[in-house]
Amino acid sequence: MHPFRAAVETHDLDAIESMLAEDIVFTSPVVFKPYSGKPFTAAILRAVSEVFTDFRYVREIESEDGRDHALVFVAKVGDREINGCDFLHMNEAGEIDDLMVMVRPLSAAQALAAAMGARFDGITREASAG
């Protein structure tokens, strides 16, 4: 089991943040432009941990060299069931330097966008303080 998966499943937000590279690029499923940097990515992940309910990983795929991982998940956003995948890339130091999230169906992605949009000011404040 990948350490990121273990940390997410146990809601260990500090452990999650410790795995992120300072120059991480986070690609959201609901906005066009990727976000850069550890403080912003950590704030996004903390917020999404409040938005998702009944979250669980159902499958994990790893590349032969161990640097790329796909973690397939199911969860709920409000009353919408969402299916998704966290794509992780590990740098030479073993930190996550790229995190891309994809989700489906569209109605659940829209619910996620609305829920995260409502938290965006708080995410920005937290990232700026961090």
mmCIF file of N, CA and C in Angstrom:
data_model
loop_
_atom_site.group_PDB
_atom_site.id
_atom_site.type_symbol
_atom_site.label_atom_id
_atom_site.label_comp_id
_atom_site.label_asym_id
_atom_site.label_seq_id
_atom_site.Cartn_x
_atom_site.Cartn_y
_atom_site.Cartn_z
ATOM 1 N N MET A 1 0.850 -1.181 0.000
ATOM 2 C CA MET A 1 0.000 0.000 0.000
ATOM 3 C C MET A 1 0.898 1.247 0.000
ATOM 4 N N HIS A 2 0.574 2.181 -0.881
ATOM 5 C CA HIS A 2 1.347 3.416 -0.949
ATOM 6 C C HIS A 2 1.131 4.226 0.328
ATOM 7 N N PRO A 3 2.171 4.869 0.856
ATOM 8 C CA PRO A 3 2.023 5.669 2.086
ATOM 9 C C PRO A 3 0.987 6.790 1.971
ATOM 10 N N PHE A 4 0.834 7.373 0.776
ATOM 11 C CA PHE A 4 -0.187 8.403 0.587
ATOM 12 C C PHE A 4 -1.567 7.812 0.817
ATOM 13 N N ARG A 5 -1.811 6.659 0.245
ATOM 14 C CA ARG A 5 -3.095 5.983 0.433
ATOM 15 C C ARG A 5 -3.337 5.716 1.918
ATOM 16 N N ALA A 6 -2.338 5.192 2.609
ATOM 17 C CA ALA A 6 -2.488 4.895 4.039
ATOM 18 C C ALA A 6 -2.811 6.164 4.824
ATOM 19 N N ALA A 7 -2.137 7.258 4.506
ATOM 20 C CA ALA A 7 -2.376 8.520 5.214
ATOM 21 C C ALA A 7 -3.778 9.058 4.935
ATOM 22 N N VAL A 8 -4.223 8.972 3.685
ATOM 23 C CA VAL A 8 -5.576 9.426 3.344
ATOM 24 C C VAL A 8 -6.611 8.577 4.068
ATOM 25 N N GLU A 9 -6.414 7.275 4.055
ATOM 26 C CA GLU A 9 -7.397 6.374 4.665
ATOM 27 C C GLU A 9 -7.477 6.529 6.176
ATOM 28 N N THR A 10 -6.402 7.000 6.814
ATOM 29 C CA THR A 10 -6.420 7.222 8.264
ATOM 30 C C THR A 10 -6.627 8.696 8.622
ATOM 31 N N HIS A 11 -6.875 9.522 7.612
ATOM 32 C CA HIS A 11 -7.111 10.966 7.793
ATOM 33 C C HIS A 11 -5.922 11.651 8.467
ATOM 34 N N ASP A 12 -4.714 11.210 8.164
ATOM 35 C CA ASP A 12 -3.500 11.797 8.729
ATOM 36 C C ASP A 12 -3.021 12.919 7.814
ATOM 37 N N LEU A 13 -3.605 14.099 7.982
ATOM 38 C CA LEU A 13 -3.327 15.223 7.089
ATOM 39 C C LEU A 13 -1.886 15.710 7.205
ATOM 40 N N ASP A 14 -1.290 15.601 8.400
ATOM 41 C CA ASP A 14 0.115 15.989 8.552
ATOM 42 C C ASP A 14 1.024 15.060 7.756
ATOM 43 N N ALA A 15 0.739 13.762 7.777
ATOM 44 C CA ALA A 15 1.544 12.807 7.010
ATOM 45 C C ALA A 15 1.405 13.067 5.518
ATOM 46 N N ILE A 16 0.184 13.371 5.088
ATOM 47 C CA ILE A 16 -0.026 13.682 3.669
ATOM 48 C C ILE A 16 0.841 14.870 3.265
ATOM 49 N N GLU A 17 0.777 15.935 4.055
ATOM 50 C CA GLU A 17 1.548 17.136 3.727
ATOM 51 C C GLU A 17 3.046 16.850 3.710
ATOM 52 N N SER A 18 3.517 16.002 4.612
ATOM 53 C CA SER A 18 4.951 15.705 4.668
ATOM 54 C C SER A 18 5.444 14.958 3.428
ATOM 55 N N MET A 19 4.547 14.339 2.677
ATOM 56 C CA MET A 19 4.932 13.602 1.469
ATOM 57 C C MET A 19 5.018 14.488 0.235
ATOM 58 N N LEU A 20 4.555 15.729 0.338
ATOM 59 C CA LEU A 20 4.503 16.614 -0.823
ATOM 60 C C LEU A 20 5.824 17.338 -1.027
ATOM 61 N N ALA A 21 6.292 17.367 -2.266
ATOM 62 C CA ALA A 21 7.475 18.150 -2.626
ATOM 63 C C ALA A 21 7.122 19.639 -2.560
ATOM 64 N N GLU A 22 8.097 20.454 -2.267
ATOM 65 C CA GLU A 22 7.863 21.907 -2.204
ATOM 66 C C GLU A 22 7.339 22.442 -3.528
ATOM 67 N N ASP A 23 7.791 21.863 -4.641
ATOM 68 C CA ASP A 23 7.413 22.355 -5.970
ATOM 69 C C ASP A 23 6.318 21.506 -6.628
ATOM 70 N N ILE A 24 5.514 20.826 -5.818
ATOM 71 C CA ILE A 24 4.452 19.966 -6.351
ATOM 72 C C ILE A 24 3.533 20.738 -7.283
ATOM 73 N N VAL A 25 3.053 20.048 -8.303
ATOM 74 C CA VAL A 25 2.033 20.581 -9.201
ATOM 75 C C VAL A 25 0.776 19.752 -8.976
ATOM 76 N N PHE A 26 -0.314 20.435 -8.637
ATOM 77 C CA PHE A 26 -1.596 19.773 -8.397
ATOM 78 C C PHE A 26 -2.548 20.138 -9.530
ATOM 79 N N THR A 27 -3.045 19.109 -10.227
ATOM 80 C CA THR A 27 -4.005 19.330 -11.300
ATOM 81 C C THR A 27 -5.366 18.866 -10.810
ATOM 82 N N SER A 28 -6.257 19.826 -10.677
ATOM 83 C CA SER A 28 -7.606 19.599 -10.170
ATOM 84 C C SER A 28 -8.514 19.071 -11.269
ATOM 85 N N PRO A 29 -9.512 18.287 -10.893
ATOM 86 C CA PRO A 29 -10.458 17.817 -11.909
ATOM 87 C C PRO A 29 -11.475 18.879 -12.314
ATOM 88 N N VAL A 30 -11.503 20.006 -11.600
ATOM 89 C CA VAL A 30 -12.586 20.958 -11.850
ATOM 90 C C VAL A 30 -12.113 22.372 -12.208
ATOM 91 N N VAL A 31 -10.812 22.577 -12.333
ATOM 92 C CA VAL A 31 -10.319 23.880 -12.800
ATOM 93 C C VAL A 31 -9.308 23.660 -13.910
ATOM 94 N N PHE A 32 -9.149 24.642 -14.771
ATOM 95 C CA PHE A 32 -8.316 24.499 -15.959
ATOM 96 C C PHE A 32 -6.827 24.532 -15.639
ATOM 97 N N LYS A 33 -6.411 25.493 -14.818
ATOM 98 C CA LYS A 33 -4.991 25.724 -14.577
ATOM 99 C C LYS A 33 -4.513 24.936 -13.349
ATOM 100 N N PRO A 34 -3.383 24.227 -13.464
ATOM 101 C CA PRO A 34 -2.840 23.521 -12.291
ATOM 102 C C PRO A 34 -2.380 24.513 -11.214
ATOM 103 N N TYR A 35 -2.347 24.038 -9.985
ATOM 104 C CA TYR A 35 -1.840 24.813 -8.854
ATOM 105 C C TYR A 35 -0.426 24.338 -8.557
ATOM 106 N N SER A 36 0.432 25.260 -8.130
ATOM 107 C CA SER A 36 1.814 24.916 -7.819
ATOM 108 C C SER A 36 2.115 25.194 -6.358
ATOM 109 N N GLY A 37 2.932 24.344 -5.778
ATOM 110 C CA GLY A 37 3.456 24.567 -4.447
ATOM 111 C C GLY A 37 2.788 23.748 -3.363
ATOM 112 N N LYS A 38 3.590 23.436 -2.372
ATOM 113 C CA LYS A 38 3.153 22.609 -1.255
ATOM 114 C C LYS A 38 2.068 23.273 -0.403
ATOM 115 N N PRO A 39 2.183 24.558 -0.029
ATOM 116 C CA PRO A 39 1.146 25.142 0.829
ATOM 117 C C PRO A 39 -0.248 25.110 0.193
ATOM 118 N N PHE A 40 -0.329 25.434 -1.096
ATOM 119 C CA PHE A 40 -1.640 25.456 -1.758
ATOM 120 C C PHE A 40 -2.198 24.043 -1.915
ATOM 121 N N THR A 41 -1.351 23.112 -2.309
ATOM 122 C CA THR A 41 -1.800 21.728 -2.479
ATOM 123 C C THR A 41 -2.265 21.146 -1.151
ATOM 124 N N ALA A 42 -1.516 21.376 -0.090
ATOM 125 C CA ALA A 42 -1.904 20.865 1.229
ATOM 126 C C ALA A 42 -3.245 21.456 1.664
ATOM 127 N N ALA A 43 -3.454 22.753 1.421
ATOM 128 C CA ALA A 43 -4.725 23.388 1.791
ATOM 129 C C ALA A 43 -5.879 22.793 0.988
ATOM 130 N N ILE A 44 -5.658 22.525 -0.279
ATOM 131 C CA ILE A 44 -6.696 21.903 -1.114
ATOM 132 C C ILE A 44 -7.030 20.515 -0.583
ATOM 133 N N LEU A 45 -6.021 19.737 -0.273
ATOM 134 C CA LEU A 45 -6.257 18.375 0.217
ATOM 135 C C LEU A 45 -6.980 18.373 1.558
ATOM 136 N N ARG A 46 -6.669 19.335 2.426
ATOM 137 C CA ARG A 46 -7.402 19.428 3.701
ATOM 138 C C ARG A 46 -8.873 19.762 3.443
ATOM 139 N N ALA A 47 -9.127 20.681 2.525
ATOM 140 C CA ALA A 47 -10.514 21.063 2.223
ATOM 141 C C ALA A 47 -11.281 19.906 1.597
ATOM 142 N N VAL A 48 -10.663 19.196 0.663
ATOM 143 C CA VAL A 48 -11.376 18.105 0.002
ATOM 144 C C VAL A 48 -11.652 16.965 0.981
ATOM 145 N N SER A 49 -10.824 16.826 2.009
ATOM 146 C CA SER A 49 -11.084 15.792 3.014
ATOM 147 C C SER A 49 -12.362 16.081 3.798
ATOM 148 N N GLU A 50 -12.787 17.346 3.807
ATOM 149 C CA GLU A 50 -14.044 17.733 4.447
ATOM 150 C C GLU A 50 -15.226 17.594 3.490
ATOM 151 N N VAL A 51 -14.971 17.696 2.206
ATOM 152 C CA VAL A 51 -16.025 17.639 1.191
ATOM 153 C C VAL A 51 -16.440 16.203 0.897
ATOM 154 N N PHE A 52 -15.452 15.312 0.764
ATOM 155 C CA PHE A 52 -15.750 13.910 0.477
ATOM 156 C C PHE A 52 -16.250 13.201 1.734
ATOM 157 N N THR A 53 -17.280 12.386 1.562
ATOM 158 C CA THR A 53 -17.714 11.469 2.625
ATOM 159 C C THR A 53 -17.668 10.061 2.069
ATOM 160 N N ASP A 54 -17.653 9.095 2.941
ATOM 161 C CA ASP A 54 -17.618 7.678 2.547
ATOM 162 C C ASP A 54 -16.483 7.392 1.561
ATOM 163 N N PHE A 55 -15.353 8.080 1.751
ATOM 164 C CA PHE A 55 -14.212 7.945 0.838
ATOM 165 C C PHE A 55 -13.500 6.624 1.082
ATOM 166 N N ARG A 56 -13.181 5.924 -0.014
ATOM 167 C CA ARG A 56 -12.344 4.733 0.103
ATOM 168 C C ARG A 56 -11.653 4.465 -1.232
ATOM 169 N N TYR A 57 -10.414 4.006 -1.114
ATOM 170 C CA TYR A 57 -9.688 3.553 -2.295
ATOM 171 C C TYR A 57 -10.123 2.129 -2.593
ATOM 172 N N VAL A 58 -10.266 1.815 -3.882
ATOM 173 C CA VAL A 58 -10.708 0.483 -4.288
ATOM 174 C C VAL A 58 -9.678 -0.247 -5.142
ATOM 175 N N ARG A 59 -8.655 0.468 -5.577
ATOM 176 C CA ARG A 59 -7.645 -0.158 -6.423
ATOM 177 C C ARG A 59 -6.390 0.697 -6.426
ATOM 178 N N GLU A 60 -5.261 0.038 -6.534
ATOM 179 C CA GLU A 60 -3.981 0.735 -6.580
ATOM 180 C C GLU A 60 -3.122 0.114 -7.673
ATOM 181 N N ILE A 61 -2.558 0.966 -8.513
ATOM 182 C CA ILE A 61 -1.720 0.515 -9.618
ATOM 183 C C ILE A 61 -0.384 1.240 -9.495
ATOM 184 N N GLU A 62 0.712 0.498 -9.674
ATOM 185 C CA GLU A 62 2.048 1.075 -9.542
ATOM 186 C C GLU A 62 2.876 0.760 -10.775
ATOM 187 N N SER A 63 3.668 1.728 -11.227
ATOM 188 C CA SER A 63 4.562 1.491 -12.360
ATOM 189 C C SER A 63 5.709 0.577 -11.936
ATOM 190 N N GLU A 64 6.367 0.006 -12.915
ATOM 191 C CA GLU A 64 7.463 -0.912 -12.616
ATOM 192 C C GLU A 64 8.574 -0.259 -11.813
ATOM 193 N N ASP A 65 8.849 1.026 -12.091
ATOM 194 C CA ASP A 65 9.929 1.697 -11.367
ATOM 195 C C ASP A 65 9.474 2.283 -10.029
ATOM 196 N N GLY A 66 8.192 2.171 -9.704
ATOM 197 C CA GLY A 66 7.685 2.637 -8.418
ATOM 198 C C GLY A 66 7.529 4.132 -8.284
ATOM 199 N N ARG A 67 7.666 4.860 -9.374
ATOM 200 C CA ARG A 67 7.576 6.323 -9.285
ATOM 201 C C ARG A 67 6.212 6.866 -9.674
ATOM 202 N N ASP A 68 5.388 6.045 -10.322
ATOM 203 C CA ASP A 68 4.050 6.473 -10.721
ATOM 204 C C ASP A 68 3.019 5.546 -10.102
ATOM 205 N N HIS A 69 1.944 6.163 -9.594
ATOM 206 C CA HIS A 69 0.898 5.409 -8.905
ATOM 207 C C HIS A 69 -0.464 5.943 -9.323
ATOM 208 N N ALA A 70 -1.419 5.041 -9.462
ATOM 209 C CA ALA A 70 -2.815 5.402 -9.718
ATOM 210 C C ALA A 70 -3.630 4.795 -8.582
ATOM 211 N N LEU A 71 -4.329 5.647 -7.853
ATOM 212 C CA LEU A 71 -5.141 5.217 -6.721
ATOM 213 C C LEU A 71 -6.602 5.502 -7.052
ATOM 214 N N VAL A 72 -7.358 4.467 -7.325
ATOM 215 C CA VAL A 72 -8.752 4.589 -7.732
ATOM 216 C C VAL A 72 -9.615 4.671 -6.484
ATOM 217 N N PHE A 73 -10.565 5.627 -6.469
ATOM 218 C CA PHE A 73 -11.395 5.809 -5.283
ATOM 219 C C PHE A 73 -12.866 5.974 -5.626
ATOM 220 N N VAL A 74 -13.689 5.779 -4.605
ATOM 221 C CA VAL A 74 -15.109 6.118 -4.643
ATOM 222 C C VAL A 74 -15.397 6.931 -3.392
ATOM 223 N N ALA A 75 -16.375 7.819 -3.503
ATOM 224 C CA ALA A 75 -16.744 8.680 -2.378
ATOM 225 C C ALA A 75 -18.105 9.289 -2.669
ATOM 226 N N LYS A 76 -18.525 10.177 -1.783
ATOM 227 C CA LYS A 76 -19.735 10.961 -2.009
ATOM 228 C C LYS A 76 -19.410 12.430 -1.831
ATOM 229 N N VAL A 77 -20.088 13.231 -2.628
ATOM 230 C CA VAL A 77 -20.089 14.685 -2.480
ATOM 231 C C VAL A 77 -21.553 15.040 -2.339
ATOM 232 N N GLY A 78 -21.968 15.370 -1.112
ATOM 233 C CA GLY A 78 -23.394 15.541 -0.873
ATOM 234 C C GLY A 78 -24.081 14.213 -1.125
ATOM 235 N N ASP A 79 -25.094 14.240 -1.974
ATOM 236 C CA ASP A 79 -25.814 12.996 -2.281
ATOM 237 C C ASP A 79 -25.328 12.340 -3.578
ATOM 238 N N ARG A 80 -24.262 12.880 -4.152
ATOM 239 C CA ARG A 80 -23.723 12.359 -5.419
ATOM 240 C C ARG A 80 -22.591 11.378 -5.172
ATOM 241 N N GLU A 81 -22.648 10.208 -5.815
ATOM 242 C CA GLU A 81 -21.523 9.284 -5.758
ATOM 243 C C GLU A 81 -20.520 9.699 -6.811
ATOM 244 N N ILE A 82 -19.254 9.687 -6.419
ATOM 245 C CA ILE A 82 -18.182 10.102 -7.313
ATOM 246 C C ILE A 82 -17.159 8.981 -7.416
ATOM 247 N N ASN A 83 -16.653 8.771 -8.616
ATOM 248 C CA ASN A 83 -15.575 7.832 -8.864
ATOM 249 C C ASN A 83 -14.394 8.652 -9.342
ATOM 250 N N GLY A 84 -13.213 8.278 -8.903
ATOM 251 C CA GLY A 84 -12.066 9.057 -9.325
ATOM 252 C C GLY A 84 -10.762 8.314 -9.202
ATOM 253 N N CYS A 85 -9.703 9.027 -9.570
ATOM 254 C CA CYS A 85 -8.372 8.461 -9.500
ATOM 255 C C CYS A 85 -7.377 9.563 -9.157
ATOM 256 N N ASP A 86 -6.519 9.265 -8.185
ATOM 257 C CA ASP A 86 -5.384 10.125 -7.859
ATOM 258 C C ASP A 86 -4.174 9.558 -8.586
ATOM 259 N N PHE A 87 -3.570 10.355 -9.445
ATOM 260 C CA PHE A 87 -2.354 9.963 -10.150
ATOM 261 C C PHE A 87 -1.178 10.670 -9.474
ATOM 262 N N LEU A 88 -0.254 9.884 -8.924
ATOM 263 C CA LEU A 88 0.886 10.434 -8.195
ATOM 264 C C LEU A 88 2.173 10.163 -8.965
ATOM 265 N N HIS A 89 3.063 11.130 -8.959
ATOM 266 C CA HIS A 89 4.415 10.915 -9.462
ATOM 267 C C HIS A 89 5.381 11.270 -8.336
ATOM 268 N N MET A 90 6.358 10.399 -8.132
ATOM 269 C CA MET A 90 7.342 10.593 -7.081
ATOM 270 C C MET A 90 8.643 11.123 -7.691
ATOM 271 N N ASN A 91 9.253 12.119 -7.035
ATOM 272 C CA ASN A 91 10.536 12.638 -7.515
ATOM 273 C C ASN A 91 11.680 11.746 -7.012
ATOM 274 N N GLU A 92 12.897 12.140 -7.308
ATOM 275 C CA GLU A 92 14.078 11.353 -6.912
ATOM 276 C C GLU A 92 14.182 11.187 -5.398
ATOM 277 N N ALA A 93 13.669 12.151 -4.644
ATOM 278 C CA ALA A 93 13.731 12.110 -3.178
ATOM 279 C C ALA A 93 12.586 11.299 -2.572
ATOM 280 N N GLY A 94 11.697 10.780 -3.424
ATOM 281 C CA GLY A 94 10.566 10.003 -2.922
ATOM 282 C C GLY A 94 9.376 10.843 -2.498
ATOM 283 N N GLU A 95 9.379 12.133 -2.869
ATOM 284 C CA GLU A 95 8.266 13.025 -2.562
ATOM 285 C C GLU A 95 7.311 13.078 -3.755
ATOM 286 N N ILE A 96 6.064 13.399 -3.476
ATOM 287 C CA ILE A 96 5.077 13.552 -4.546
ATOM 288 C C ILE A 96 5.298 14.919 -5.188
ATOM 289 N N ASP A 97 5.699 14.924 -6.453
ATOM 290 C CA ASP A 97 5.931 16.196 -7.144
ATOM 291 C C ASP A 97 4.854 16.502 -8.178
ATOM 292 N N ASP A 98 3.962 15.543 -8.392
ATOM 293 C CA ASP A 98 2.855 15.757 -9.314
ATOM 294 C C ASP A 98 1.659 14.946 -8.819
ATOM 295 N N LEU A 99 0.542 15.623 -8.662
ATOM 296 C CA LEU A 99 -0.704 14.977 -8.232
ATOM 297 C C LEU A 99 -1.806 15.468 -9.145
ATOM 298 N N MET A 100 -2.359 14.551 -9.915
ATOM 299 C CA MET A 100 -3.468 14.877 -10.808
ATOM 300 C C MET A 100 -4.667 14.035 -10.385
ATOM 301 N N VAL A 101 -5.822 14.690 -10.270
ATOM 302 C CA VAL A 101 -7.048 14.008 -9.871
ATOM 303 C C VAL A 101 -8.043 14.079 -11.025
ATOM 304 N N MET A 102 -8.662 12.958 -11.319
ATOM 305 C CA MET A 102 -9.739 12.898 -12.309
ATOM 306 C C MET A 102 -10.952 12.281 -11.633
ATOM 307 N N VAL A 103 -12.146 12.796 -11.982
ATOM 308 C CA VAL A 103 -13.383 12.280 -11.396
ATOM 309 C C VAL A 103 -14.474 12.174 -12.448
ATOM 310 N N ARG A 104 -15.467 11.370 -12.120
ATOM 311 C CA ARG A 104 -16.659 11.200 -12.936
ATOM 312 C C ARG A 104 -17.797 10.844 -12.008
ATOM 313 N N PRO A 105 -19.019 10.904 -12.332
ATOM 314 C CA PRO A 105 -19.608 11.483 -13.537
ATOM 315 C C PRO A 105 -19.650 13.011 -13.446
ATOM 316 N N LEU A 106 -20.104 13.624 -14.512
ATOM 317 C CA LEU A 106 -20.145 15.079 -14.596
ATOM 318 C C LEU A 106 -20.935 15.693 -13.444
ATOM 319 N N SER A 107 -22.076 15.119 -13.100
ATOM 320 C CA SER A 107 -22.888 15.708 -12.023
ATOM 321 C C SER A 107 -22.138 15.707 -10.698
ATOM 322 N N ALA A 108 -21.347 14.689 -10.436
ATOM 323 C CA ALA A 108 -20.553 14.646 -9.211
ATOM 324 C C ALA A 108 -19.389 15.633 -9.295
ATOM 325 N N ALA A 109 -18.774 15.758 -10.471
ATOM 326 C CA ALA A 109 -17.705 16.739 -10.652
ATOM 327 C C ALA A 109 -18.233 18.151 -10.433
ATOM 328 N N GLN A 110 -19.441 18.423 -10.900
ATOM 329 C CA GLN A 110 -20.045 19.733 -10.693
ATOM 330 C C GLN A 110 -20.322 19.973 -9.213
ATOM 331 N N ALA A 111 -20.782 18.949 -8.502
ATOM 332 C CA ALA A 111 -21.009 19.072 -7.059
ATOM 333 C C ALA A 111 -19.685 19.324 -6.333
ATOM 334 N N LEU A 112 -18.630 18.647 -6.757
ATOM 335 C CA LEU A 112 -17.308 18.849 -6.172
ATOM 336 C C LEU A 112 -16.823 20.268 -6.436
ATOM 337 N N ALA A 113 -16.995 20.744 -7.658
ATOM 338 C CA ALA A 113 -16.575 22.107 -8.004
ATOM 339 C C ALA A 113 -17.303 23.132 -7.147
ATOM 340 N N ALA A 114 -18.593 22.942 -6.945
ATOM 341 C CA ALA A 114 -19.369 23.888 -6.128
ATOM 342 C C ALA A 114 -18.915 23.854 -4.675
ATOM 343 N N ALA A 115 -18.715 22.655 -4.136
ATOM 344 C CA ALA A 115 -18.308 22.531 -2.733
ATOM 345 C C ALA A 115 -16.909 23.098 -2.503
ATOM 346 N N MET A 116 -15.996 22.839 -3.411
ATOM 347 C CA MET A 116 -14.642 23.375 -3.266
ATOM 348 C C MET A 116 -14.614 24.871 -3.545
ATOM 349 N N GLY A 117 -15.422 25.329 -4.488
ATOM 350 C CA GLY A 117 -15.503 26.760 -4.768
ATOM 351 C C GLY A 117 -15.952 27.549 -3.552
ATOM 352 N N ALA A 118 -16.872 26.978 -2.781
ATOM 353 C CA ALA A 118 -17.349 27.633 -1.570
ATOM 354 C C ALA A 118 -16.244 27.733 -0.516
ATOM 355 N N ARG A 119 -15.227 26.909 -0.615
ATOM 356 C CA ARG A 119 -14.119 26.902 0.347
ATOM 357 C C ARG A 119 -12.873 27.602 -0.185
ATOM 358 N N PHE A 120 -12.924 28.111 -1.400
ATOM 359 C CA PHE A 120 -11.716 28.600 -2.050
ATOM 360 C C PHE A 120 -11.058 29.767 -1.310
ATOM 361 N N ASP A 121 -11.839 30.697 -0.780
ATOM 362 C CA ASP A 121 -11.242 31.817 -0.044
ATOM 363 C C ASP A 121 -10.464 31.308 1.171
ATOM 364 N N GLY A 122 -11.028 30.344 1.878
ATOM 365 C CA GLY A 122 -10.347 29.758 3.032
ATOM 366 C C GLY A 122 -9.088 29.011 2.621
ATOM 367 N N ILE A 123 -9.151 28.308 1.501
ATOM 368 C CA ILE A 123 -7.976 27.593 0.986
ATOM 369 C C ILE A 123 -6.861 28.597 0.680
ATOM 370 N N THR A 124 -7.218 29.689 0.024
ATOM 371 C CA THR A 124 -6.231 30.707 -0.330
ATOM 372 C C THR A 124 -5.606 31.337 0.914
ATOM 373 N N ARG A 125 -6.439 31.644 1.915
ATOM 374 C CA ARG A 125 -5.921 32.219 3.164
ATOM 375 C C ARG A 125 -4.974 31.250 3.866
ATOM 376 N N GLU A 126 -5.379 29.989 3.935
ATOM 377 C CA GLU A 126 -4.544 28.973 4.595
ATOM 378 C C GLU A 126 -3.220 28.798 3.868
ATOM 379 N N ALA A 127 -3.269 28.747 2.540
ATOM 380 C CA ALA A 127 -2.027 28.575 1.757
ATOM 381 C C ALA A 127 -1.110 29.769 1.923
ATOM 382 N N SER A 128 -1.674 30.968 1.988
ATOM 383 C CA SER A 128 -0.860 32.172 2.150
ATOM 384 C C SER A 128 -0.215 32.227 3.537
ATOM 385 N N ALA A 129 -0.917 31.735 4.542
ATOM 386 C CA ALA A 129 -0.390 31.720 5.901
ATOM 387 C C ALA A 129 0.677 30.648 6.066
ATOM 388 N N GLY A 130 0.580 29.575 5.276
ATOM 389 C CA GLY A 130 1.507 28.446 5.401
ATOM 390 C C GLY A 130 2.784 28.727 4.718
#
